[in-house]
Coordinates of C-alpha atoms in Angstrom, one line a residue:
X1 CA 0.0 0.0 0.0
X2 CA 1.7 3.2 -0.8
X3 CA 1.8 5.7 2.0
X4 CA -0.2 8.9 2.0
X5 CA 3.2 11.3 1.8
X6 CA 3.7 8.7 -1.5
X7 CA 0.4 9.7 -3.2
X8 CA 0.8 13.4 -2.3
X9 CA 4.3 13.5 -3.9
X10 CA 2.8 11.8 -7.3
X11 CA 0.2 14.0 -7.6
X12 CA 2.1 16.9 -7.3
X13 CA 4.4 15.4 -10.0
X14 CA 1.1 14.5 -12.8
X15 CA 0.2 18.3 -11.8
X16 CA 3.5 19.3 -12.6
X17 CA 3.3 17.5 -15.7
X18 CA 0.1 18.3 -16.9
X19 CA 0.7 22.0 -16.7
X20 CA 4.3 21.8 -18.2
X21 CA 3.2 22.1 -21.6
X22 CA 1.6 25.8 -20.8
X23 CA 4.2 27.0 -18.6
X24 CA 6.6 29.5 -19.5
X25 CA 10.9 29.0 -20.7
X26 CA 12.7 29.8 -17.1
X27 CA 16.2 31.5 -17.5
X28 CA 19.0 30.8 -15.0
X29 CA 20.1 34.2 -15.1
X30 CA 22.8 34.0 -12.1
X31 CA 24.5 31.3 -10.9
X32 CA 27.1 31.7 -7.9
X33 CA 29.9 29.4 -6.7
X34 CA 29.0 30.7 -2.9
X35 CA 29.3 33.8 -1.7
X36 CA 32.4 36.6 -0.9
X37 CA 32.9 39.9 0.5
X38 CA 36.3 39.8 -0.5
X39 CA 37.6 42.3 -3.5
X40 CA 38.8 40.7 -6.5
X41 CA 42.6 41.1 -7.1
X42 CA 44.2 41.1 -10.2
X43 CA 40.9 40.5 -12.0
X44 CA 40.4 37.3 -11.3
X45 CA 37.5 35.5 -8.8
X46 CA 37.9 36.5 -4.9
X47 CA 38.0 33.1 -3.1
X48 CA 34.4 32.8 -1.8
X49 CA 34.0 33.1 2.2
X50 CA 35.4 30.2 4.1
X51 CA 32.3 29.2 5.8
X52 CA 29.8 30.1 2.2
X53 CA 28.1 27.1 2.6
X54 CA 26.4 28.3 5.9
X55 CA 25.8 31.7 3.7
X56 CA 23.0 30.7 1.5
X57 CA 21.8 33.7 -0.5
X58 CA 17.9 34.0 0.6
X59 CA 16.2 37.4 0.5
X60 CA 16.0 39.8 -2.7
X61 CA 15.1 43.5 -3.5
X62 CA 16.4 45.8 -6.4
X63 CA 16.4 49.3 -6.5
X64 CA 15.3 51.4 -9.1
X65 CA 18.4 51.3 -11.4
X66 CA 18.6 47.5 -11.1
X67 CA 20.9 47.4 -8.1
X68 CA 20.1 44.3 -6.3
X69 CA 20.6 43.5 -2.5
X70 CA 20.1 40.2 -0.8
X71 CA 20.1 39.0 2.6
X72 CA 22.3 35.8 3.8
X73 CA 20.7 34.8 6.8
X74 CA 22.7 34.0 10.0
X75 CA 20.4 31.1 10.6
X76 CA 23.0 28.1 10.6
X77 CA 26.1 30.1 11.4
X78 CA 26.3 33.3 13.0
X79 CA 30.0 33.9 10.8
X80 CA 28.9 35.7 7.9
X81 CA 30.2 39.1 7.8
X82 CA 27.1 40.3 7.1
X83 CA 23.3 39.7 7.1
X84 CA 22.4 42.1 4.7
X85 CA 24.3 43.1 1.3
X86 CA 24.5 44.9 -2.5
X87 CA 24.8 42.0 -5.2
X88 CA 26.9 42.7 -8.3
X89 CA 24.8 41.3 -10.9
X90 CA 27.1 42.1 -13.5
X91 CA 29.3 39.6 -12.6
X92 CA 28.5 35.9 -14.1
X93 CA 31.5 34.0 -12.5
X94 CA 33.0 32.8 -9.5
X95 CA 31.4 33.6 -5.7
X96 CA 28.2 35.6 -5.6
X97 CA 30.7 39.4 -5.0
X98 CA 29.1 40.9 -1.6
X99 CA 28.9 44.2 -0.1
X100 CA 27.8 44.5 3.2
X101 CA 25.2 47.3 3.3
X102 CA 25.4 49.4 4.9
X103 CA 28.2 48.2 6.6
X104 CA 30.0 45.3 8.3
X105 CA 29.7 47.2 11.2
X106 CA 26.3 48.0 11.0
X107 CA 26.0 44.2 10.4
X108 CA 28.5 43.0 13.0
X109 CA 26.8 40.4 15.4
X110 CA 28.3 41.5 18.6
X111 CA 27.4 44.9 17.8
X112 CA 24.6 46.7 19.9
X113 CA 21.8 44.6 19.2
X114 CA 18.9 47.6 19.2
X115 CA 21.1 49.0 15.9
X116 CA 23.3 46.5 14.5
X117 CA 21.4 43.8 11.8
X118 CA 22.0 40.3 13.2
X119 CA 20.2 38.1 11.3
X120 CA 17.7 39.6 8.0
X121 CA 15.5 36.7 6.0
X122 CA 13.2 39.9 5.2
X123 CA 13.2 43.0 3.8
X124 CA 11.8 45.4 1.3
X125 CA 13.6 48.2 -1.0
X126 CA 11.3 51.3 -1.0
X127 CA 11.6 52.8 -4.6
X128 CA 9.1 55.8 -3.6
X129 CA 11.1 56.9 -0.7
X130 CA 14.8 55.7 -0.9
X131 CA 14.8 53.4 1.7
X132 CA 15.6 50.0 2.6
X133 CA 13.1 48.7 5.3
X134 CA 15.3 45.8 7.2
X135 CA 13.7 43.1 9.1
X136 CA 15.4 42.0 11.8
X137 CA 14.9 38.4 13.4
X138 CA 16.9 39.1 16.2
X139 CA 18.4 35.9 17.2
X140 CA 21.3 34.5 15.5
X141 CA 22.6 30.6 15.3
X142 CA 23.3 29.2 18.9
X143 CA 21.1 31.3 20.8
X144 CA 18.1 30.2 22.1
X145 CA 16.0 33.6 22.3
X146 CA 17.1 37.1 20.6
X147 CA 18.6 39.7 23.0
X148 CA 16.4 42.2 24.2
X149 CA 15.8 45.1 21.6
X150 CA 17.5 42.9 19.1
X151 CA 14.1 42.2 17.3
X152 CA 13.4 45.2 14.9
X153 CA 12.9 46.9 11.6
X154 CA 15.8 49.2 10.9
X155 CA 15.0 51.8 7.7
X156 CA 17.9 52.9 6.1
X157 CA 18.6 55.3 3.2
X158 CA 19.7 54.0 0.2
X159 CA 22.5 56.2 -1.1
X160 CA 24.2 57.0 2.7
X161 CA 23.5 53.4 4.5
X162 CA 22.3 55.9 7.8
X163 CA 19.2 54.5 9.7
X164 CA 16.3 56.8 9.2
X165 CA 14.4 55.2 11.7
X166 CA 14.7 52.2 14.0
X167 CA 11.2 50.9 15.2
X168 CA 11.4 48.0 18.2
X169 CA 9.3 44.7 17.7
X170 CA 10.1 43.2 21.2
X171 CA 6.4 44.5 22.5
X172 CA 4.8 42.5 18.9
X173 CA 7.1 39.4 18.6
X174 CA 8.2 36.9 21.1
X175 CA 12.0 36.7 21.9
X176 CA 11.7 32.8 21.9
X177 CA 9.2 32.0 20.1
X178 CA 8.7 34.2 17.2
X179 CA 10.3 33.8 13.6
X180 CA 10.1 37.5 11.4
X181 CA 10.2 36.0 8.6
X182 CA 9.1 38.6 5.4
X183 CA 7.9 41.7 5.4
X184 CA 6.1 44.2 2.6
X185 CA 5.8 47.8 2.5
X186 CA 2.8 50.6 1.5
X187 CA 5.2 52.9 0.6
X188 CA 3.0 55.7 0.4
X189 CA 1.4 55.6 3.7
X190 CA 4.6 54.5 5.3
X191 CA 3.3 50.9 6.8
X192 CA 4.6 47.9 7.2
X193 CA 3.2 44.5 8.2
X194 CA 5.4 41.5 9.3
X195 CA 4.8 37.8 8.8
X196 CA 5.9 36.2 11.9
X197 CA 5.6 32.1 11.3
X198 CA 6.2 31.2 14.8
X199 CA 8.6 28.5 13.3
X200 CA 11.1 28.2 17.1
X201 CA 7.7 27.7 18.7
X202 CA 6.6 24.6 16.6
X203 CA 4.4 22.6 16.6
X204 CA 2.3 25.1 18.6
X205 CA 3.8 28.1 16.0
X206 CA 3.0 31.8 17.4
X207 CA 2.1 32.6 14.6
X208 CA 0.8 36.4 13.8
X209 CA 0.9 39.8 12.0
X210 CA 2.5 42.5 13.0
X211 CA 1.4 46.1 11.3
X212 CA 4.3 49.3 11.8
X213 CA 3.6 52.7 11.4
X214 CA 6.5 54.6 10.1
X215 CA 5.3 58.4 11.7
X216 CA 4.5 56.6 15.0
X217 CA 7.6 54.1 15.5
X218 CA 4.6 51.8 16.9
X219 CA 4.1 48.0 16.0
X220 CA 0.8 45.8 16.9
X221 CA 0.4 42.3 16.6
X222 CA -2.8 41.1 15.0
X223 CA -4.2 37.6 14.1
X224 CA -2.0 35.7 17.2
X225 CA -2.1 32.6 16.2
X226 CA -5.1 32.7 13.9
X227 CA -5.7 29.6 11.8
X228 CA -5.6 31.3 8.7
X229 CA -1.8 32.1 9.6
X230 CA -1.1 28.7 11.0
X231 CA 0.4 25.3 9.8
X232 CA -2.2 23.5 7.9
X233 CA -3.2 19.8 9.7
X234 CA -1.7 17.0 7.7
X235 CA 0.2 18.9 5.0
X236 CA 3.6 18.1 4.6
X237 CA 6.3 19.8 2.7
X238 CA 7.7 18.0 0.0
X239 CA 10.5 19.4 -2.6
X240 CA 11.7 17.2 -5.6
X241 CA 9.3 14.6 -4.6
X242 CA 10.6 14.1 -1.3
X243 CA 9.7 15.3 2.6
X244 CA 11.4 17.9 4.0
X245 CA 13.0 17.1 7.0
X246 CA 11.7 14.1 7.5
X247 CA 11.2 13.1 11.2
X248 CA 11.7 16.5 12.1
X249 CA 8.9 17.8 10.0
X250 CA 9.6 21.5 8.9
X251 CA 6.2 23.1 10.4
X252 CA 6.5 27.1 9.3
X253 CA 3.1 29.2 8.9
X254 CA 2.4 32.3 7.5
X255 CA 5.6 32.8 5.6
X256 CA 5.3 35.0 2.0
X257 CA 3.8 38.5 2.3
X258 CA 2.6 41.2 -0.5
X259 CA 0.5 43.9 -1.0
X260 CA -1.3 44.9 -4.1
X261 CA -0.1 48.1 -6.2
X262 CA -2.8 50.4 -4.5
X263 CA -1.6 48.7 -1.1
X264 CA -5.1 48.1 -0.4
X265 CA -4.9 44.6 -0.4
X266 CA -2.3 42.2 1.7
X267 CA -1.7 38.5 0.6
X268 CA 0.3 35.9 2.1
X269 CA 1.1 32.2 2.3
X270 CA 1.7 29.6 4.6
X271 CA 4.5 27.1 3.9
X272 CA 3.2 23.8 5.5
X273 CA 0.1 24.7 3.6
X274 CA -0.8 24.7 0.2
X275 CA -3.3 27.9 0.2
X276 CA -3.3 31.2 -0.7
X277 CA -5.3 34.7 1.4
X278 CA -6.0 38.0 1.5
X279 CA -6.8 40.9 3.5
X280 CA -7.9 44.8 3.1
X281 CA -5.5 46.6 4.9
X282 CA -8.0 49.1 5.6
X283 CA -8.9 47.0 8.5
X284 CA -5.2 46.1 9.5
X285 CA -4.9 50.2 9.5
X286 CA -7.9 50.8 11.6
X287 CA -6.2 50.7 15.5
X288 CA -10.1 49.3 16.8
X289 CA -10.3 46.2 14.7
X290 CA -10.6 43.4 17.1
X291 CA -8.9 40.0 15.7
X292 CA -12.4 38.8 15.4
X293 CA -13.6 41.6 13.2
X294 CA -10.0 41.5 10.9
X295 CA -10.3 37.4 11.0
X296 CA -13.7 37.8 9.3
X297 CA -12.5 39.7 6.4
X298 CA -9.8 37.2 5.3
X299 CA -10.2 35.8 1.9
X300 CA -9.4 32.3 0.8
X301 CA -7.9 32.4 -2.5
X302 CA -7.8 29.0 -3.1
X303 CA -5.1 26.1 -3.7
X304 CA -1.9 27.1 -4.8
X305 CA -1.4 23.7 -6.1
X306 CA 2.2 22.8 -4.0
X307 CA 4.1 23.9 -0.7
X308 CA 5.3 27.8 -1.4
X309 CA 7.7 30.0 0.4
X310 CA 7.6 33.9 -1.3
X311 CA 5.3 36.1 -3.0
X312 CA 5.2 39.1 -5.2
X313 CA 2.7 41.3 -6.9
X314 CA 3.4 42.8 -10.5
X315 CA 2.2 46.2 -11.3
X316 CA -1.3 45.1 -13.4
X317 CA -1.7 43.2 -9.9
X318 CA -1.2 39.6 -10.6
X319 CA 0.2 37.6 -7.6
X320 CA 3.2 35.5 -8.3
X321 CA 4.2 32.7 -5.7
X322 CA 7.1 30.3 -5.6
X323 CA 6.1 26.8 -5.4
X324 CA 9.2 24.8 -3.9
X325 CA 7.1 21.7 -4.5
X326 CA 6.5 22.4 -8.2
X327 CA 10.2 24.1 -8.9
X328 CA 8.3 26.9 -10.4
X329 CA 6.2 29.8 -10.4
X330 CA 2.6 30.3 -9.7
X331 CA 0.9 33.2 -10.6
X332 CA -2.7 33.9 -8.9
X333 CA -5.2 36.6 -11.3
X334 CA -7.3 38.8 -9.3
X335 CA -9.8 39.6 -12.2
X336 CA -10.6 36.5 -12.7
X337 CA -9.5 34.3 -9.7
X338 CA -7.7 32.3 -11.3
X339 CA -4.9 30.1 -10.2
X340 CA -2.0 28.4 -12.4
X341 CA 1.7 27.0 -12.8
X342 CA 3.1 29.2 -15.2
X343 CA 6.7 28.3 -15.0
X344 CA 8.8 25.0 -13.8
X345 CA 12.1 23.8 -14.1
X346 CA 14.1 20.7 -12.4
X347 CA 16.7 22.5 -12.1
X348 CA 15.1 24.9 -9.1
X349 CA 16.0 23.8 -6.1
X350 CA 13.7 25.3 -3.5
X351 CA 12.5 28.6 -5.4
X352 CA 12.5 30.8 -2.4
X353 CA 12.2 35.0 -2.5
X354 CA 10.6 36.3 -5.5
X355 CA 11.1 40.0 -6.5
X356 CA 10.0 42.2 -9.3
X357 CA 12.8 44.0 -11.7
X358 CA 12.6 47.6 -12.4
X359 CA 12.3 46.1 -16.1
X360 CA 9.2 44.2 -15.3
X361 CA 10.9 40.6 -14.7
X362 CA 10.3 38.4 -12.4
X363 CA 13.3 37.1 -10.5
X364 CA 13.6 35.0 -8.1
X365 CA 16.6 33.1 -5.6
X366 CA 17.2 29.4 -5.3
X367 CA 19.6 28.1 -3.0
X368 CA 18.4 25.0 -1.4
X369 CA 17.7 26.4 1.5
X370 CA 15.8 23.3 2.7
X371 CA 19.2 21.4 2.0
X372 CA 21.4 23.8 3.8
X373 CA 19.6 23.8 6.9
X374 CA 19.6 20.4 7.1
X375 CA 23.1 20.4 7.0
X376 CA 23.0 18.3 4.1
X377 CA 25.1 20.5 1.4
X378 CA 29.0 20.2 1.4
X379 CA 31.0 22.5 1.6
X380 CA 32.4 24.1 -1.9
X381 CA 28.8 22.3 -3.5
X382 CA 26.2 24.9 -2.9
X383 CA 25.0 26.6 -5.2
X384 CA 23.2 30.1 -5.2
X385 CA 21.1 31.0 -8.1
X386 CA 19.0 33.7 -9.3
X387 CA 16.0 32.6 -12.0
X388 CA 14.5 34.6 -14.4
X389 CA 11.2 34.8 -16.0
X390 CA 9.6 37.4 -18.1
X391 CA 6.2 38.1 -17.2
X392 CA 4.9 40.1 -20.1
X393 CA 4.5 37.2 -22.6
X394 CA 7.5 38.6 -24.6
X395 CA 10.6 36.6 -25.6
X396 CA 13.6 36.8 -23.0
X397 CA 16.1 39.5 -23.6
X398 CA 19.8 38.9 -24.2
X399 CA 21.7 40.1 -20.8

């Protein structure tokens, strides 16, 4: 008799393959040897980081020229110089080339943990405003709850690196048991609302929103551990046909976040799930709402099909979601509610942050993160990779 995890994974995998002949061509635009801060000497490739492999390349923004920035999470080593960093695209070969932004002191781990970024899954680059809108988790690898204060959202200017404005969490989040994981911006009204998937309190997640107001420095946790946020009963994750984790069950709730491009709408995912929401943020605004009353306007968007991790919109408004159990992309329509596998390739290996270049592409970062926090990636093997897909119907450019 096969076993229900069996079924599941061959489902997905007809799914797949019924949809393959619609989907659209991906383009491995970037792929990195690992990851260096290191300046290149004599022009040839810096020598990536010693410890890369527990550097996996995660989170991913660009400005408004192009200029990309990614986060490397300090989530299975605390050595990385930094957290947070500028990606030079232009470079094809060799270690992903780093630059710690805004510093590597303002990244440095044993700096002040109310100012210095310690460990950023999360984050958003503000086009309107010149800002970059950094989510801090707080805790680091090896410790078992983030230092008081360390839990935050630094804002920091683009072009000088200086914090703007640093707005505390530890009254929203739990030092122990919360996990900041994403975070999306309404860049004109200067709010910010956090997915927090509760993942180091599993299997009972504390799962929540948190909504920030920029003019206030405030933060309020809504939804605590709402079912609409939470790990879905009986779903497991599964990536290239297999479990994740297995035994040790990866349970992680509300995960992607995104907001419409009138911000009036806030959509997220859950990772052990397989379904989509959304949310006016007209409620999340209003300071009365009662959980009750924002809990009753969630929609269900339906089935995204497999397991998914991030989420962006586009600027006609169509929702695009990795699907790490699919390799691929999803894409959700608004207009006419539908839902669809638009792009898959083997060759994604757990399609994690997506973002939206200023040239209208979709790109999005694979690393095998799944793989790398299972220790199961050895070092000089990994792999980080930025895929490409062009969301207009148009043929790919030449880059």
């Amino acid at each position: 008799m096969s076993s229900p995890l069996i079924v599941l994974a061959a489902a997905f995998a007809l799914s797949t393959a019924a949809s393959s002949a619609d989907t659209a061509p991906l383009e491995r635009w970037r792929s990195y040897a690992g990851v260096s801060w290191e300046a290149p000497k004599d022009g040839a490739d810096p020598a990536p980081f010693e410890s890369s492999v527990n550097a996996p390349i995660a989170g991913l923004h660009f400005d408004a020229q192009g200029a990309a920035y990614v986060s490397t999470p300090r989530l299975v080593s605390a050595d990385a110089p930094a957290t947070l960093s500028k990606l030079d695209t232009r470079v094809q070969t060799g270690p992903a080339r780093l630059t710690a932004f805004p510093s590597k002191e303002g990244n440095a781990v044993k700096g002040a943990p109310d100012q210095s970024l310690r460990n950023v899954l999360g984050f958003h680059v503000d086009r309107k405003n010149g800002w970059l809108w950094a989510l801090d988790l707080g805790f680091v690898a090896g410790e078992s709850e983030a230092p008081p204060g360390a839990q935050k959202v630094l804002v920091l200017d683009l072009k000088s690196g200086r914090t703007v404005k640093r707005i505390g969490l530890d009254g929203a989040a739990d030092r122990k048991g919360s996990f900041l994981n994403d975070i999306a911006v309404d860049e004109q009204r200067r709010v910010a609302y956090i997915s927090d998937s509760g993942m180091r309190s599993a299997p009972n997640n504390m799962v929540g929103l948190i909504v920030v107001d920029f003019a206030s420095g405030k933060a309020r946790r809504v939804l605590d551990r709402n079912p609409n946020l939470q790990v879905e009963p009986g779903v497991k994750v599964v990536a290239h046909g297999a479990e994740v984790w297995p035994g040790n069950p990866l349970l992680l709730g509300i995960n992607g976040i995104a907001l419409s491009p009138d911000a009036r709408t806030l959509y997220w995912t859950v990772t052990t799930g397989t379904r989509a929401r959304a949310l006016p943020t007209a409620i999340l605004r209003k300071a009365g709402a009662s959980d009750d009353q924002i809990a009753a306007a969630i929609r269900d968007l339906g089935s995204v099909g497999g397991n998914t991790d991030g989420i962006a919109t586009d600027s006609a408004g169509g929702l695009y979601i990795t699907d790490v159990t699919r390799n691929g992309i999803v894409k959700y329509d608004p207009r006419t509610k539908s839902m669809s596998l638009i792009a898959s390739d083997e060759g994604v290996r757990w399609p994690d942050t997506a973002a939206i270049h200023p040239d209208g592409d979709l790109v999005f970062t694979s690393s095998a993160l799944n793989d790398h926090f299972a220790g199961a990636v050895k070092s000089g093997e990994e792999r980080y990779e930025l895929w490409r897909l062009r969301i207009d119907g148009k043929m790919a450019r030449p880059r």
